[in-house]
Amino acid sequence: MEILWFLIALGLIFGVLGPFVFRRRGGGIRQVAPGAPDAADPEAYGFLRQEEQDVRLPGPDRDLLDVLDVVQATQDWRAASQLLKGTDKEGETRWQRVQAFAGAASLELAERPGVGGAWLRAWKADAPKDAGGAQVYAEFLVQQAWRSSTAGSDDFRVILEEARKACQEAALLAPGDPVPYISELAVARGLGDAHEEFDLLWAKVIDRAPTHMGAHLAALHYWCGKWHGSREEADHFATTAAARAPRGSLLAALPLFAVFENRPEFVVGVDFHRTAVVTKAVSGALYAVHSARPDDPMLAHVRHLLVSFLIGAERWSEAMALLVKVDGYVGALPWTLDADPAAAYTACRNIAVAGYESAGGSPATLPR
């Protein structure tokens, strides 16, 4: 095996060619002609085609998707407002739904400049005291800065300064809600807040939601070496949070996200994925997944990242066991780093199918 991203590129080629691998006597996988008798077929495992993968979410949230469809079809924001009013403010689901509404408006605006996302502008104008609308608008500005501007540019800073003001206004409308402060974590990272300032902001988050996985992931970005910390600071932040996590919390998986953020630019072979640091982080994430509530909104995030590491380590059976749980939704790391998340995901998934069959696996032997 080569590096993970090489696998993704290889998988993209394979995806164009159709069913692509077969099991050979000596072990290993190789490309064969489409339709060959020994070719692996991901659909035999119940996996969806690339075009059927939903790139908006990491896992299912039928209520959110139904409301998004209504809002985008009618350009009426009231269904979104009602959904957020009925969503627990301390939980992960509210944060994910705010992100999803903001992202939908941002993508609409990108596709139809000056017109797209009109429902969010109407929401802000018609109901300026609606806490949900204020949170979505603040997060929208954050996403606009990162999506439409170059980090560090004047435009980037101007949008983030506006976003910070919007976050603070949203926080006043819902004093106990951590969401505006979580959005502001990305503002602090983009504007380069000093460690002391960031710590004060972080204290506001954990005072309201001490075990919030989404908030910890947002803070982890700040502490990475490519932003305002270092490998050591990011590792310390992640391992400390994991050590303090109550049983059943997905924070035990945070060190794996730190490994991902601090991964070397080039990784040759599977050695990186079998190092003690990576193996320990993967073990912690697997423990977190197995002990978490089945309905934990962040479970899909952890499973997606675990899949990529398990494939990198050629741990085919474990990767396949997770793939059957996440297939269909690909709005999560590492796939969202690619311009086409569905293509990146299905390429890796198909490699996993190939590896699984090269080791003697089949649809009949895969536990469900």
Short mmCIF file of C-alpha atoms in Angstrom, two decimals:
data_model
loop_
_atom_site.label_atom_id
_atom_site.label_comp_id
_atom_site.label_asym_id
_atom_site.label_seq_id
_atom_site.Cartn_x
_atom_site.Cartn_y
_atom_site.Cartn_z
CA MET A 1 0.00 0.00 0.00
CA GLU A 2 1.09 3.55 -0.60
CA ILE A 3 -0.05 6.60 1.35
CA LEU A 4 -3.74 7.09 2.00
CA TRP A 5 -4.10 9.84 -0.56
CA PHE A 6 -2.41 7.67 -3.15
CA LEU A 7 -5.04 5.06 -2.37
CA ILE A 8 -7.73 7.65 -2.94
CA ALA A 9 -6.27 8.63 -6.30
CA LEU A 10 -5.92 4.97 -7.24
CA GLY A 11 -9.48 4.36 -6.18
CA LEU A 12 -10.71 7.20 -8.37
CA ILE A 13 -9.14 5.48 -11.35
CA PHE A 14 -10.70 2.22 -10.29
CA GLY A 15 -14.07 3.91 -9.88
CA VAL A 16 -14.01 4.99 -13.51
CA LEU A 17 -13.18 1.49 -14.62
CA GLY A 18 -16.02 -0.12 -12.67
CA PRO A 19 -15.63 -3.33 -10.59
CA PHE A 20 -11.93 -3.60 -10.35
CA VAL A 21 -10.20 -6.14 -8.13
CA PHE A 22 -10.04 -9.81 -7.36
CA ARG A 23 -8.52 -12.12 -4.76
CA ARG A 24 -5.43 -13.96 -5.87
CA ARG A 25 -3.66 -16.95 -4.33
CA GLY A 26 -0.67 -15.09 -2.99
CA GLY A 27 -2.82 -12.43 -1.31
CA GLY A 28 -3.04 -8.77 -2.29
CA ILE A 29 -5.23 -6.97 -4.79
CA ARG A 30 -4.84 -5.96 -8.38
CA GLN A 31 -6.91 -4.48 -11.16
CA VAL A 32 -8.86 -6.68 -13.55
CA ALA A 33 -11.21 -6.02 -16.42
CA PRO A 34 -14.71 -4.78 -15.56
CA GLY A 35 -17.14 -7.65 -15.20
CA ALA A 36 -14.44 -10.28 -14.69
CA PRO A 37 -15.68 -13.25 -12.63
CA ASP A 38 -13.31 -12.45 -9.76
CA ALA A 39 -13.99 -8.73 -9.69
CA ALA A 40 -15.08 -7.29 -6.35
CA ASP A 41 -18.48 -5.61 -6.35
CA PRO A 42 -19.14 -3.04 -3.58
CA GLU A 43 -22.87 -3.19 -4.34
CA ALA A 44 -22.89 -6.83 -3.26
CA TYR A 45 -22.37 -5.52 0.28
CA GLY A 46 -25.30 -3.15 0.00
CA PHE A 47 -23.08 -0.12 -0.56
CA LEU A 48 -24.50 2.81 -2.50
CA ARG A 49 -23.06 4.20 -5.71
CA GLN A 50 -20.98 7.36 -5.65
CA GLU A 51 -23.81 9.53 -6.97
CA GLU A 52 -26.10 8.31 -4.20
CA GLN A 53 -23.84 9.43 -1.34
CA ASP A 54 -25.18 12.45 0.59
CA VAL A 55 -22.37 14.98 1.01
CA ARG A 56 -24.31 17.28 3.33
CA LEU A 57 -24.14 15.24 6.53
CA PRO A 58 -21.87 12.66 8.19
CA GLY A 59 -24.87 10.53 9.13
CA PRO A 60 -28.65 10.49 8.91
CA ASP A 61 -30.81 13.29 10.33
CA ARG A 62 -34.13 12.87 8.55
CA ASP A 63 -35.79 15.80 10.30
CA LEU A 64 -33.02 18.14 9.23
CA LEU A 65 -33.00 16.95 5.63
CA ASP A 66 -36.77 17.23 5.35
CA VAL A 67 -36.69 20.79 6.70
CA LEU A 68 -33.78 21.73 4.45
CA ASP A 69 -35.76 20.52 1.44
CA VAL A 70 -38.77 22.60 2.49
CA VAL A 71 -36.71 25.73 3.18
CA GLN A 72 -34.81 25.55 -0.08
CA ALA A 73 -37.91 24.78 -2.11
CA THR A 74 -40.07 27.52 -0.59
CA GLN A 75 -37.37 29.99 0.56
CA ASP A 76 -39.37 30.21 3.81
CA TRP A 77 -37.20 30.11 6.94
CA ARG A 78 -39.93 29.30 9.47
CA ALA A 79 -39.55 25.52 9.31
CA ALA A 80 -35.86 25.89 10.13
CA SER A 81 -36.68 28.13 13.07
CA GLN A 82 -39.18 25.61 14.43
CA LEU A 83 -36.72 22.75 14.13
CA LEU A 84 -34.03 24.61 16.07
CA LYS A 85 -36.50 25.66 18.76
CA GLY A 86 -37.21 22.00 19.34
CA THR A 87 -33.52 21.00 19.42
CA ASP A 88 -31.69 20.72 22.74
CA LYS A 89 -29.31 23.68 23.03
CA GLU A 90 -26.58 21.83 24.94
CA GLY A 91 -26.39 18.87 22.58
CA GLU A 92 -24.32 18.07 19.53
CA THR A 93 -27.38 17.92 17.28
CA ARG A 94 -28.12 21.64 17.56
CA TRP A 95 -24.56 22.53 16.56
CA GLN A 96 -24.71 20.19 13.57
CA ARG A 97 -28.05 21.58 12.45
CA VAL A 98 -26.85 25.18 12.73
CA GLN A 99 -23.82 24.24 10.66
CA ALA A 100 -26.00 22.51 8.07
CA PHE A 101 -28.39 25.45 7.64
CA ALA A 102 -25.48 27.90 7.42
CA GLY A 103 -23.65 25.69 4.94
CA ALA A 104 -26.75 25.32 2.77
CA ALA A 105 -27.17 29.11 2.61
CA SER A 106 -23.48 29.61 1.85
CA LEU A 107 -23.49 27.07 -0.96
CA GLU A 108 -26.68 28.58 -2.40
CA LEU A 109 -25.01 31.98 -2.45
CA ALA A 110 -21.93 30.56 -4.15
CA GLU A 111 -24.07 28.93 -6.82
CA ARG A 112 -26.31 31.98 -7.32
CA PRO A 113 -24.42 35.13 -6.25
CA GLY A 114 -26.68 37.84 -4.91
CA VAL A 115 -29.72 35.55 -4.94
CA GLY A 116 -28.91 32.29 -3.19
CA GLY A 117 -29.61 32.01 0.52
CA ALA A 118 -32.35 34.65 0.42
CA TRP A 119 -34.28 32.72 3.09
CA LEU A 120 -31.50 33.33 5.62
CA ARG A 121 -31.44 37.05 4.91
CA ALA A 122 -35.23 37.12 5.32
CA TRP A 123 -34.93 35.16 8.58
CA LYS A 124 -32.52 37.71 10.00
CA ALA A 125 -34.65 40.65 8.82
CA ASP A 126 -38.06 39.26 9.85
CA ALA A 127 -37.03 37.77 13.22
CA PRO A 128 -33.93 39.58 14.51
CA LYS A 129 -34.51 38.23 18.05
CA ASP A 130 -34.82 34.58 16.96
CA ALA A 131 -31.89 32.84 18.67
CA GLY A 132 -31.73 30.07 16.08
CA GLY A 133 -31.68 32.49 13.18
CA ALA A 134 -28.95 34.58 14.84
CA GLN A 135 -26.83 31.46 15.34
CA VAL A 136 -27.25 30.31 11.76
CA TYR A 137 -26.37 33.77 10.45
CA ALA A 138 -23.23 33.96 12.59
CA GLU A 139 -22.11 30.52 11.44
CA PHE A 140 -22.95 31.50 7.85
CA LEU A 141 -20.52 34.41 8.06
CA VAL A 142 -17.84 32.13 9.47
CA GLN A 143 -18.28 29.67 6.62
CA GLN A 144 -18.37 32.48 4.07
CA ALA A 145 -15.00 33.77 5.28
CA TRP A 146 -13.34 30.37 4.98
CA ARG A 147 -15.09 29.42 1.74
CA SER A 148 -14.91 32.64 -0.27
CA SER A 149 -11.73 34.37 0.94
CA THR A 150 -8.05 33.58 1.34
CA ALA A 151 -7.03 33.10 4.96
CA GLY A 152 -5.18 36.19 6.15
CA SER A 153 -6.47 38.48 3.40
CA ASP A 154 -8.22 41.76 4.15
CA ASP A 155 -11.57 40.37 2.95
CA PHE A 156 -11.14 37.34 5.18
CA ARG A 157 -10.50 39.45 8.24
CA VAL A 158 -13.37 41.82 7.51
CA ILE A 159 -15.87 38.96 7.21
CA LEU A 160 -14.56 37.30 10.37
CA GLU A 161 -14.77 40.55 12.33
CA GLU A 162 -18.40 40.79 11.25
CA ALA A 163 -18.87 37.14 12.19
CA ARG A 164 -17.45 37.77 15.67
CA LYS A 165 -19.96 40.56 16.23
CA ALA A 166 -22.75 38.27 15.00
CA CYS A 167 -21.60 35.50 17.36
CA GLN A 168 -21.68 37.87 20.30
CA GLU A 169 -25.15 39.09 19.37
CA ALA A 170 -26.37 35.50 19.05
CA ALA A 171 -24.91 34.66 22.46
CA LEU A 172 -26.94 37.46 24.08
CA LEU A 173 -30.15 35.97 22.69
CA ALA A 174 -29.47 32.53 24.26
CA PRO A 175 -27.17 32.93 27.29
CA GLY A 176 -26.86 29.21 28.09
CA ASP A 177 -26.32 28.03 24.53
CA PRO A 178 -22.73 27.06 23.60
CA VAL A 179 -23.31 27.25 19.83
CA PRO A 180 -22.43 30.95 19.27
CA TYR A 181 -19.19 30.45 21.19
CA ILE A 182 -18.34 27.34 19.18
CA SER A 183 -18.78 29.35 15.98
CA GLU A 184 -16.54 32.01 17.48
CA LEU A 185 -13.75 29.45 17.97
CA ALA A 186 -13.27 29.43 14.19
CA VAL A 187 -13.24 33.23 14.22
CA ALA A 188 -10.52 33.24 16.87
CA ARG A 189 -8.46 30.80 14.82
CA GLY A 190 -8.82 32.82 11.64
CA LEU A 191 -8.03 36.14 13.29
CA GLY A 192 -5.09 34.70 15.22
CA ASP A 193 -6.27 35.42 18.77
CA ALA A 194 -3.57 35.09 21.41
CA HIS A 195 -3.62 31.97 23.57
CA GLU A 196 -4.92 33.91 26.56
CA GLU A 197 -7.84 35.30 24.55
CA PHE A 198 -8.63 31.88 23.15
CA ASP A 199 -8.58 30.34 26.62
CA LEU A 200 -11.16 32.87 27.81
CA LEU A 201 -13.42 32.02 24.89
CA TRP A 202 -12.90 28.29 25.45
CA ALA A 203 -13.90 28.69 29.10
CA LYS A 204 -17.28 30.06 27.96
CA VAL A 205 -17.79 26.96 25.82
CA ILE A 206 -16.94 24.35 28.43
CA ASP A 207 -18.90 26.19 31.14
CA ARG A 208 -21.97 25.48 29.02
CA ALA A 209 -21.09 22.11 27.45
CA PRO A 210 -17.99 20.51 29.00
CA THR A 211 -18.08 17.31 26.95
CA HIS A 212 -19.18 18.78 23.60
CA MET A 213 -17.26 16.84 20.93
CA GLY A 214 -17.91 19.36 18.15
CA ALA A 215 -16.53 22.16 20.31
CA HIS A 216 -13.41 20.17 21.13
CA LEU A 217 -12.80 19.49 17.45
CA ALA A 218 -13.12 23.21 16.70
CA ALA A 219 -10.67 24.07 19.48
CA LEU A 220 -8.24 21.36 18.38
CA HIS A 221 -7.75 23.14 15.05
CA TYR A 222 -6.53 26.25 16.88
CA TRP A 223 -3.92 24.29 18.87
CA CYS A 224 -2.40 22.55 15.84
CA GLY A 225 0.99 23.60 14.53
CA LYS A 226 -0.42 24.85 11.23
CA TRP A 227 -2.42 27.46 13.14
CA HIS A 228 -1.51 28.85 16.55
CA GLY A 229 -0.13 25.94 18.54
CA SER A 230 2.14 22.98 17.97
CA ARG A 231 2.02 19.23 17.63
CA GLU A 232 2.73 18.94 21.34
CA GLU A 233 0.00 21.42 22.33
CA ALA A 234 -2.56 19.74 20.10
CA ASP A 235 -1.66 16.30 21.47
CA HIS A 236 -1.84 17.61 25.03
CA PHE A 237 -5.24 19.19 24.45
CA ALA A 238 -6.60 15.99 22.90
CA THR A 239 -5.17 13.52 25.39
CA THR A 240 -6.22 15.64 28.37
CA ALA A 241 -9.80 15.83 27.09
CA ALA A 242 -9.82 12.10 26.41
CA ALA A 243 -8.50 11.30 29.88
CA ARG A 244 -11.21 13.39 31.51
CA ALA A 245 -14.02 12.09 29.33
CA PRO A 246 -16.81 10.20 31.09
CA ARG A 247 -17.56 6.67 29.95
CA GLY A 248 -19.59 6.69 26.77
CA SER A 249 -18.15 10.01 25.59
CA LEU A 250 -16.65 10.19 22.12
CA LEU A 251 -13.96 12.52 23.48
CA ALA A 252 -11.90 9.34 23.90
CA ALA A 253 -11.48 9.54 20.10
CA LEU A 254 -10.07 13.07 20.13
CA PRO A 255 -6.40 11.92 20.00
CA LEU A 256 -7.11 10.31 16.63
CA PHE A 257 -8.25 13.67 15.30
CA ALA A 258 -5.04 15.20 16.68
CA VAL A 259 -3.00 12.54 14.84
CA PHE A 260 -4.94 13.36 11.68
CA GLU A 261 -4.35 17.10 12.02
CA ASN A 262 -0.64 16.55 12.72
CA ARG A 263 -0.08 13.82 10.12
CA PRO A 264 3.07 14.15 8.00
CA GLU A 265 2.65 15.50 4.51
CA PHE A 266 4.04 12.32 3.00
CA VAL A 267 3.51 8.85 4.44
CA VAL A 268 5.18 5.94 2.68
CA GLY A 269 3.69 2.47 3.08
CA VAL A 270 1.61 1.29 6.02
CA ASP A 271 4.31 1.93 8.63
CA PHE A 272 2.82 5.26 9.73
CA HIS A 273 -0.57 3.66 10.34
CA ARG A 274 1.06 0.97 12.48
CA THR A 275 3.17 3.23 14.66
CA ALA A 276 2.57 3.13 18.40
CA VAL A 277 1.07 6.65 18.42
CA VAL A 278 -1.39 5.92 15.63
CA THR A 279 -2.27 2.46 16.93
CA LYS A 280 -2.98 3.86 20.39
CA ALA A 281 -5.16 6.64 18.97
CA VAL A 282 -7.06 4.16 16.79
CA SER A 283 -7.60 1.90 19.80
CA GLY A 284 -8.97 4.82 21.80
CA ALA A 285 -11.32 5.77 18.98
CA LEU A 286 -12.54 2.17 18.60
CA TYR A 287 -13.19 2.04 22.34
CA ALA A 288 -15.12 5.30 22.11
CA VAL A 289 -17.22 4.03 19.20
CA HIS A 290 -18.06 0.77 20.93
CA SER A 291 -19.03 2.46 24.22
CA ALA A 292 -20.91 5.45 22.79
CA ARG A 293 -24.68 5.74 22.59
CA PRO A 294 -25.93 4.40 19.24
CA ASP A 295 -27.74 7.71 18.66
CA ASP A 296 -24.78 9.97 19.50
CA PRO A 297 -24.77 12.61 16.71
CA MET A 298 -20.96 12.62 16.60
CA LEU A 299 -20.61 8.86 16.20
CA ALA A 300 -20.59 9.04 12.40
CA HIS A 301 -17.76 11.61 12.47
CA VAL A 302 -15.54 9.27 14.44
CA ARG A 303 -16.44 6.25 12.34
CA HIS A 304 -15.55 8.04 9.09
CA LEU A 305 -12.10 9.04 10.33
CA LEU A 306 -11.52 5.58 11.78
CA VAL A 307 -12.33 4.03 8.39
CA SER A 308 -9.53 5.97 6.72
CA PHE A 309 -6.96 4.95 9.35
CA LEU A 310 -8.04 1.31 9.36
CA ILE A 311 -7.74 1.18 5.58
CA GLY A 312 -4.30 2.77 5.79
CA ALA A 313 -3.26 0.01 8.20
CA GLU A 314 -4.85 -2.67 5.98
CA ARG A 315 -7.22 -3.67 8.77
CA TRP A 316 -9.85 -4.63 6.24
CA SER A 317 -12.40 -6.44 8.40
CA GLU A 318 -12.59 -3.63 10.95
CA ALA A 319 -12.87 -1.02 8.20
CA MET A 320 -15.67 -2.94 6.51
CA ALA A 321 -17.58 -3.30 9.79
CA LEU A 322 -17.65 0.51 10.05
CA LEU A 323 -18.31 1.12 6.38
CA VAL A 324 -21.64 -0.71 6.53
CA LYS A 325 -22.68 1.76 9.24
CA VAL A 326 -21.63 5.01 7.52
CA ASP A 327 -22.26 4.34 3.85
CA GLY A 328 -24.69 6.77 2.29
CA TYR A 329 -23.51 9.91 4.12
CA VAL A 330 -20.04 11.35 3.50
CA GLY A 331 -20.12 14.88 4.98
CA ALA A 332 -17.22 14.22 7.36
CA LEU A 333 -13.44 14.14 7.58
CA PRO A 334 -11.39 13.09 5.71
CA TRP A 335 -13.68 13.11 2.67
CA THR A 336 -14.75 16.77 2.99
CA LEU A 337 -11.16 17.87 2.40
CA ASP A 338 -11.58 16.68 -1.20
CA ALA A 339 -13.35 18.75 -3.84
CA ASP A 340 -15.59 15.73 -4.42
CA PRO A 341 -16.20 14.05 -1.04
CA ALA A 342 -18.35 11.30 -2.53
CA ALA A 343 -15.61 10.33 -4.98
CA ALA A 344 -12.95 10.33 -2.28
CA TYR A 345 -15.08 8.21 0.01
CA THR A 346 -16.17 5.64 -2.56
CA ALA A 347 -12.60 5.27 -3.81
CA CYS A 348 -11.37 4.38 -0.32
CA ARG A 349 -14.39 2.20 0.33
CA ASN A 350 -13.76 0.24 -2.85
CA ILE A 351 -10.15 -0.30 -1.81
CA ALA A 352 -11.46 -1.68 1.48
CA VAL A 353 -13.76 -4.08 -0.36
CA ALA A 354 -10.83 -5.21 -2.48
CA GLY A 355 -8.60 -5.71 0.53
CA TYR A 356 -11.33 -7.55 2.42
CA GLU A 357 -11.85 -9.98 -0.43
CA SER A 358 -8.10 -10.42 -0.96
CA ALA A 359 -7.99 -11.68 2.65
CA GLY A 360 -10.78 -14.17 1.98
CA GLY A 361 -13.79 -12.07 2.98
CA SER A 362 -17.13 -11.98 1.19
CA PRO A 363 -20.58 -10.45 1.69
CA ALA A 364 -21.60 -13.62 3.53
CA THR A 365 -18.81 -13.29 6.11
CA LEU A 366 -19.32 -9.61 6.90
CA PRO A 367 -21.13 -9.09 10.24
CA ARG A 368 -24.02 -6.63 10.15
#
